[in-house]
């Protein structure tokens, strides 16, 4: 028990499922935070950071269009979103 971690922080989606396969329960046995929270894990109540890839992708497409059309690029900040759910 002394060497067991209190929390796992990871960007890898398969880690959550592997820990569940070991029979551990969140947050009772172990805390879990995902650094690139996919929709499937968000639906399961996993705590993490949603990088909002749809918004970043839209901004990238907009800037590609602007580049092709010789329009100056838009410089914008896209913020991630923290989902504080049941695994922390």
mmCIF file of N, CA and C in Angstrom:
data_model
loop_
_atom_site.group_PDB
_atom_site.id
_atom_site.type_symbol
_atom_site.label_atom_id
_atom_site.label_comp_id
_atom_site.label_asym_id
_atom_site.label_seq_id
_atom_site.Cartn_x
_atom_site.Cartn_y
_atom_site.Cartn_z
ATOM 1 N N UNK A 1 0.832 -1.203 0.000
ATOM 2 C CA UNK A 1 0.000 0.000 0.000
ATOM 3 C C UNK A 1 0.870 1.258 0.000
ATOM 4 N N UNK A 2 2.042 1.210 0.605
ATOM 5 C CA UNK A 2 2.903 2.391 0.679
ATOM 6 C C UNK A 2 3.403 2.826 -0.687
ATOM 7 N N UNK A 3 3.494 1.907 -1.637
ATOM 8 C CA UNK A 3 3.996 2.272 -2.969
ATOM 9 C C UNK A 3 2.878 2.488 -3.979
ATOM 10 N N UNK A 4 1.639 2.346 -3.571
ATOM 11 C CA UNK A 4 0.516 2.553 -4.480
ATOM 12 C C UNK A 4 0.302 4.052 -4.704
ATOM 13 N N UNK A 5 0.184 4.491 -5.952
ATOM 14 C CA UNK A 5 -0.053 5.916 -6.204
ATOM 15 C C UNK A 5 -1.443 6.338 -5.724
ATOM 16 N N UNK A 6 -1.573 7.631 -5.465
ATOM 17 C CA UNK A 6 -2.868 8.175 -5.055
ATOM 18 C C UNK A 6 -3.678 8.626 -6.261
ATOM 19 N N UNK A 7 -2.977 8.999 -7.324
ATOM 20 C CA UNK A 7 -3.652 9.510 -8.519
ATOM 21 C C UNK A 7 -2.828 9.178 -9.755
ATOM 22 N N UNK A 8 -3.516 8.974 -10.867
ATOM 23 C CA UNK A 8 -2.869 8.787 -12.165
ATOM 24 C C UNK A 8 -3.287 9.954 -13.049
ATOM 25 N N UNK A 9 -2.300 10.604 -13.665
ATOM 26 C CA UNK A 9 -2.540 11.702 -14.599
ATOM 27 C C UNK A 9 -1.926 11.279 -15.924
ATOM 28 N N UNK A 10 -2.733 11.217 -16.982
ATOM 29 C CA UNK A 10 -2.240 10.673 -18.245
ATOM 30 C C UNK A 10 -2.968 11.280 -19.446
ATOM 31 N N UNK A 11 -2.302 11.321 -20.622
ATOM 32 C CA UNK A 11 -2.982 11.703 -21.853
ATOM 33 C C UNK A 11 -3.435 10.479 -22.666
ATOM 34 N N UNK A 12 -3.154 9.279 -22.183
ATOM 35 C CA UNK A 12 -3.436 8.058 -22.952
ATOM 36 C C UNK A 12 -4.803 7.481 -22.599
ATOM 37 N N UNK A 13 -5.692 7.297 -23.583
ATOM 38 C CA UNK A 13 -7.049 6.845 -23.289
ATOM 39 C C UNK A 13 -7.124 5.416 -22.758
ATOM 40 N N UNK A 14 -6.220 4.543 -23.146
ATOM 41 C CA UNK A 14 -6.304 3.142 -22.738
ATOM 42 C C UNK A 14 -5.940 2.928 -21.267
ATOM 43 N N UNK A 15 -5.292 3.875 -20.629
ATOM 44 C CA UNK A 15 -4.881 3.728 -19.230
ATOM 45 C C UNK A 15 -6.099 3.589 -18.309
ATOM 46 N N UNK A 16 -7.127 4.374 -18.547
ATOM 47 C CA UNK A 16 -8.343 4.309 -17.729
ATOM 48 C C UNK A 16 -8.925 2.894 -17.750
ATOM 49 N N UNK A 17 -9.071 2.330 -18.940
ATOM 50 C CA UNK A 17 -9.660 0.999 -19.073
ATOM 51 C C UNK A 17 -8.782 -0.068 -18.415
ATOM 52 N N UNK A 18 -7.471 0.048 -18.540
ATOM 53 C CA UNK A 18 -6.563 -0.942 -17.929
ATOM 54 C C UNK A 18 -6.674 -0.915 -16.408
ATOM 55 N N UNK A 19 -6.783 0.276 -15.837
ATOM 56 C CA UNK A 19 -6.920 0.387 -14.386
ATOM 57 C C UNK A 19 -8.250 -0.212 -13.935
ATOM 58 N N UNK A 20 -9.306 0.026 -14.691
ATOM 59 C CA UNK A 20 -10.614 -0.560 -14.368
ATOM 60 C C UNK A 20 -10.549 -2.086 -14.437
ATOM 61 N N UNK A 21 -9.803 -2.625 -15.420
ATOM 62 C CA UNK A 21 -9.650 -4.078 -15.550
ATOM 63 C C UNK A 21 -8.963 -4.680 -14.325
ATOM 64 N N UNK A 22 -8.145 -3.896 -13.630
ATOM 65 C CA UNK A 22 -7.484 -4.365 -12.411
ATOM 66 C C UNK A 22 -8.448 -4.413 -11.225
ATOM 67 N N UNK A 23 -9.658 -3.906 -11.434
ATOM 68 C CA UNK A 23 -10.671 -3.935 -10.384
ATOM 69 C C UNK A 23 -10.636 -2.742 -9.449
ATOM 70 N N UNK A 24 -9.877 -1.724 -9.794
ATOM 71 C CA UNK A 24 -9.807 -0.525 -8.952
ATOM 72 C C UNK A 24 -10.992 0.386 -9.249
ATOM 73 N N UNK A 25 -11.473 1.061 -8.222
ATOM 74 C CA UNK A 25 -12.603 1.983 -8.361
ATOM 75 C C UNK A 25 -12.122 3.414 -8.183
ATOM 76 N N UNK A 26 -12.665 4.296 -9.018
ATOM 77 C CA UNK A 26 -12.353 5.726 -8.930
ATOM 78 C C UNK A 26 -13.488 6.428 -8.202
ATOM 79 N N UNK A 27 -13.268 7.338 -7.330
ATOM 80 C CA UNK A 27 -12.009 7.792 -6.755
ATOM 81 C C UNK A 27 -11.638 7.078 -5.455
ATOM 82 N N UNK A 28 -12.381 6.037 -5.079
ATOM 83 C CA UNK A 28 -12.131 5.376 -3.798
ATOM 84 C C UNK A 28 -10.725 4.774 -3.699
ATOM 85 N N UNK A 29 -10.312 4.015 -4.716
ATOM 86 C CA UNK A 29 -9.003 3.366 -4.692
ATOM 87 C C UNK A 29 -7.904 4.245 -5.270
ATOM 88 N N UNK A 30 -8.273 5.080 -6.218
ATOM 89 C CA UNK A 30 -7.280 5.820 -6.983
ATOM 90 C C UNK A 30 -7.944 6.996 -7.686
ATOM 91 N N UNK A 31 -7.291 8.140 -7.664
ATOM 92 C CA UNK A 31 -7.780 9.278 -8.435
ATOM 93 C C UNK A 31 -7.300 9.157 -9.873
ATOM 94 N N UNK A 32 -8.018 9.762 -10.795
ATOM 95 C CA UNK A 32 -7.643 9.673 -12.211
ATOM 96 C C UNK A 32 -7.991 10.984 -12.905
ATOM 97 N N UNK A 33 -7.021 11.535 -13.632
ATOM 98 C CA UNK A 33 -7.227 12.749 -14.414
ATOM 99 C C UNK A 33 -6.666 12.510 -15.803
ATOM 100 N N UNK A 34 -7.475 12.767 -16.817
ATOM 101 C CA UNK A 34 -7.041 12.581 -18.206
ATOM 102 C C UNK A 34 -6.679 13.942 -18.800
ATOM 103 N N UNK A 35 -5.498 14.035 -19.410
ATOM 104 C CA UNK A 35 -5.012 15.316 -19.933
ATOM 105 C C UNK A 35 -5.523 15.652 -21.331
ATOM 106 N N UNK A 36 -6.210 14.733 -21.971
ATOM 107 C CA UNK A 36 -6.763 14.979 -23.306
ATOM 108 C C UNK A 36 -8.088 14.224 -23.392
ATOM 109 N N UNK A 37 -9.040 14.647 -22.595
ATOM 110 C CA UNK A 37 -10.278 13.912 -22.326
ATOM 111 C C UNK A 37 -11.130 13.674 -23.576
ATOM 112 N N UNK A 38 -11.195 12.412 -24.023
ATOM 113 C CA UNK A 38 -12.077 12.108 -25.158
ATOM 114 C C UNK A 38 -13.538 12.040 -24.701
ATOM 115 N N UNK A 39 -14.448 12.204 -25.642
ATOM 116 C CA UNK A 39 -15.878 12.210 -25.323
ATOM 117 C C UNK A 39 -16.325 10.920 -24.646
ATOM 118 N N UNK A 40 -15.753 9.783 -25.061
ATOM 119 C CA UNK A 40 -16.157 8.499 -24.482
ATOM 120 C C UNK A 40 -15.842 8.440 -22.990
ATOM 121 N N UNK A 41 -14.683 8.978 -22.583
ATOM 122 C CA UNK A 41 -14.334 8.986 -21.162
ATOM 123 C C UNK A 41 -15.110 10.058 -20.406
ATOM 124 N N UNK A 42 -15.385 11.174 -21.052
ATOM 125 C CA UNK A 42 -16.200 12.218 -20.417
ATOM 126 C C UNK A 42 -17.580 11.652 -20.094
ATOM 127 N N UNK A 43 -18.141 10.867 -21.004
ATOM 128 C CA UNK A 43 -19.457 10.262 -20.787
ATOM 129 C C UNK A 43 -19.447 9.280 -19.611
ATOM 130 N N UNK A 44 -18.274 8.718 -19.295
ATOM 131 C CA UNK A 44 -18.153 7.797 -18.166
ATOM 132 C C UNK A 44 -17.891 8.527 -16.852
ATOM 133 N N UNK A 45 -17.824 9.858 -16.884
ATOM 134 C CA UNK A 45 -17.616 10.632 -15.672
ATOM 135 C C UNK A 45 -16.168 10.824 -15.290
ATOM 136 N N UNK A 46 -15.266 10.668 -16.259
ATOM 137 C CA UNK A 46 -13.834 10.822 -15.980
ATOM 138 C C UNK A 46 -13.478 12.307 -15.884
ATOM 139 N N UNK A 47 -12.662 12.637 -14.903
ATOM 140 C CA UNK A 47 -12.162 14.002 -14.731
ATOM 141 C C UNK A 47 -11.019 14.229 -15.705
ATOM 142 N N UNK A 48 -10.959 15.418 -16.291
ATOM 143 C CA UNK A 48 -9.850 15.693 -17.199
ATOM 144 C C UNK A 48 -9.960 17.037 -17.885
ATOM 145 N N UNK A 49 -9.098 17.207 -18.852
ATOM 146 C CA UNK A 49 -9.031 18.448 -19.614
ATOM 147 C C UNK A 49 -9.449 18.161 -21.050
ATOM 148 N N UNK A 50 -10.485 18.840 -21.489
ATOM 149 C CA UNK A 50 -10.947 18.737 -22.872
ATOM 150 C C UNK A 50 -10.184 19.792 -23.663
ATOM 151 N N UNK A 51 -9.356 19.352 -24.597
ATOM 152 C CA UNK A 51 -8.522 20.267 -25.375
ATOM 153 C C UNK A 51 -9.322 21.042 -26.430
ATOM 154 N N UNK A 52 -10.599 20.735 -26.567
ATOM 155 C CA UNK A 52 -11.489 21.422 -27.516
ATOM 156 C C UNK A 52 -10.915 21.388 -28.933
ATOM 157 N N UNK A 53 -10.590 20.179 -29.376
ATOM 158 C CA UNK A 53 -9.962 20.006 -30.688
ATOM 159 C C UNK A 53 -10.836 20.523 -31.825
ATOM 160 N N UNK A 54 -12.164 20.479 -31.685
ATOM 161 C CA UNK A 54 -13.032 20.985 -32.747
ATOM 162 C C UNK A 54 -12.809 22.481 -32.956
ATOM 163 N N UNK A 55 -12.665 23.213 -31.858
ATOM 164 C CA UNK A 55 -12.445 24.660 -31.957
ATOM 165 C C UNK A 55 -11.070 24.950 -32.539
ATOM 166 N N UNK A 56 -10.053 24.214 -32.089
ATOM 167 C CA UNK A 56 -8.707 24.433 -32.633
ATOM 168 C C UNK A 56 -8.642 24.055 -34.109
ATOM 169 N N UNK A 57 -9.338 22.983 -34.479
ATOM 170 C CA UNK A 57 -9.372 22.579 -35.883
ATOM 171 C C UNK A 57 -10.047 23.626 -36.756
ATOM 172 N N UNK A 58 -11.143 24.185 -36.267
ATOM 173 C CA UNK A 58 -11.833 25.229 -37.014
ATOM 174 C C UNK A 58 -10.938 26.453 -37.196
ATOM 175 N N UNK A 59 -10.188 26.815 -36.158
ATOM 176 C CA UNK A 59 -9.271 27.957 -36.258
ATOM 177 C C UNK A 59 -8.160 27.664 -37.266
ATOM 178 N N UNK A 60 -7.683 26.430 -37.293
ATOM 179 C CA UNK A 60 -6.638 26.058 -38.255
ATOM 180 C C UNK A 60 -7.159 26.151 -39.684
ATOM 181 N N UNK A 61 -8.363 25.643 -39.919
ATOM 182 C CA UNK A 61 -8.954 25.707 -41.266
ATOM 183 C C UNK A 61 -9.156 27.161 -41.685
ATOM 184 N N UNK A 62 -9.626 27.984 -40.766
ATOM 185 C CA UNK A 62 -9.809 29.408 -41.049
ATOM 186 C C UNK A 62 -8.486 30.045 -41.474
ATOM 187 N N UNK A 63 -7.408 29.730 -40.764
ATOM 188 C CA UNK A 63 -6.116 30.319 -41.108
ATOM 189 C C UNK A 63 -5.542 29.760 -42.404
ATOM 190 N N UNK A 64 -5.827 28.522 -42.730
ATOM 191 C CA UNK A 64 -5.402 27.978 -44.030
ATOM 192 C C UNK A 64 -6.124 28.717 -45.147
ATOM 193 N N UNK A 65 -7.437 28.899 -44.964
ATOM 194 C CA UNK A 65 -8.207 29.659 -45.945
ATOM 195 C C UNK A 65 -7.632 31.062 -46.109
ATOM 196 N N UNK A 66 -7.357 31.718 -44.997
ATOM 197 C CA UNK A 66 -6.824 33.076 -45.048
ATOM 198 C C UNK A 66 -5.468 33.098 -45.748
ATOM 199 N N UNK A 67 -4.643 32.098 -45.524
ATOM 200 C CA UNK A 67 -3.336 32.013 -46.177
ATOM 201 C C UNK A 67 -3.508 31.898 -47.694
ATOM 202 N N UNK A 68 -4.405 31.002 -48.117
ATOM 203 C CA UNK A 68 -4.649 30.800 -49.552
ATOM 204 C C UNK A 68 -5.204 32.072 -50.188
ATOM 205 N N UNK A 69 -6.057 32.785 -49.461
ATOM 206 C CA UNK A 69 -6.680 34.001 -49.982
ATOM 207 C C UNK A 69 -5.828 35.252 -49.754
ATOM 208 N N UNK A 70 -4.599 35.067 -49.288
ATOM 209 C CA UNK A 70 -3.674 36.182 -49.013
ATOM 210 C C UNK A 70 -4.251 37.194 -48.019
ATOM 211 N N UNK A 71 -4.967 36.685 -47.045
ATOM 212 C CA UNK A 71 -5.509 37.508 -45.959
ATOM 213 C C UNK A 71 -4.650 37.239 -44.722
ATOM 214 N N UNK A 72 -4.302 38.280 -43.974
ATOM 215 C CA UNK A 72 -3.486 38.048 -42.775
ATOM 216 C C UNK A 72 -4.148 37.042 -41.827
ATOM 217 N N UNK A 73 -3.349 36.208 -41.155
ATOM 218 C CA UNK A 73 -3.921 35.198 -40.262
ATOM 219 C C UNK A 73 -4.549 35.822 -39.017
ATOM 220 N N UNK A 74 -5.452 35.084 -38.445
ATOM 221 C CA UNK A 74 -6.035 35.467 -37.157
ATOM 222 C C UNK A 74 -5.198 34.829 -36.062
ATOM 223 N N UNK A 75 -4.796 35.620 -35.106
ATOM 224 C CA UNK A 75 -4.086 35.080 -33.949
ATOM 225 C C UNK A 75 -5.080 35.048 -32.808
ATOM 226 N N UNK A 76 -5.397 33.852 -32.372
ATOM 227 C CA UNK A 76 -6.395 33.722 -31.328
ATOM 228 C C UNK A 76 -5.976 32.673 -30.320
ATOM 229 N N UNK A 77 -6.470 32.831 -29.141
ATOM 230 C CA UNK A 77 -6.196 31.885 -28.074
ATOM 231 C C UNK A 77 -7.411 30.980 -27.924
ATOM 232 N N UNK A 78 -7.175 29.690 -27.929
ATOM 233 C CA UNK A 78 -8.256 28.755 -27.648
ATOM 234 C C UNK A 78 -7.956 28.099 -26.303
ATOM 235 N N UNK A 79 -8.889 28.151 -25.411
ATOM 236 C CA UNK A 79 -8.679 27.640 -24.066
ATOM 237 C C UNK A 79 -9.225 26.218 -23.946
ATOM 238 N N UNK A 80 -8.563 25.424 -23.145
ATOM 239 C CA UNK A 80 -9.056 24.089 -22.831
ATOM 240 C C UNK A 80 -10.140 24.221 -21.759
ATOM 241 N N UNK A 81 -10.836 23.149 -21.536
ATOM 242 C CA UNK A 81 -11.943 23.144 -20.578
ATOM 243 C C UNK A 81 -11.736 22.020 -19.577
ATOM 244 N N UNK A 82 -11.767 22.337 -18.297
ATOM 245 C CA UNK A 82 -11.581 21.340 -17.237
ATOM 246 C C UNK A 82 -12.921 20.707 -16.902
ATOM 247 N N UNK A 83 -12.973 19.394 -16.931
ATOM 248 C CA UNK A 83 -14.190 18.658 -16.572
ATOM 249 C C UNK A 83 -13.962 17.986 -15.227
ATOM 250 N N UNK A 84 -14.454 18.586 -14.161
ATOM 251 C CA UNK A 84 -14.296 18.025 -12.815
ATOM 252 C C UNK A 84 -15.446 17.070 -12.556
ATOM 253 N N UNK A 85 -15.161 15.794 -12.706
ATOM 254 C CA UNK A 85 -16.222 14.792 -12.594
ATOM 255 C C UNK A 85 -15.906 13.810 -11.479
ATOM 256 N N UNK A 86 -16.292 12.577 -11.634
ATOM 257 C CA UNK A 86 -16.291 11.630 -10.508
ATOM 258 C C UNK A 86 -14.985 10.892 -10.248
ATOM 259 N N UNK A 87 -13.940 11.075 -11.054
ATOM 260 C CA UNK A 87 -12.724 10.292 -10.841
ATOM 261 C C UNK A 87 -11.623 11.031 -10.102
ATOM 262 N N UNK A 88 -11.892 12.223 -9.613
ATOM 263 C CA UNK A 88 -10.835 12.944 -8.898
ATOM 264 C C UNK A 88 -11.189 13.113 -7.434
#
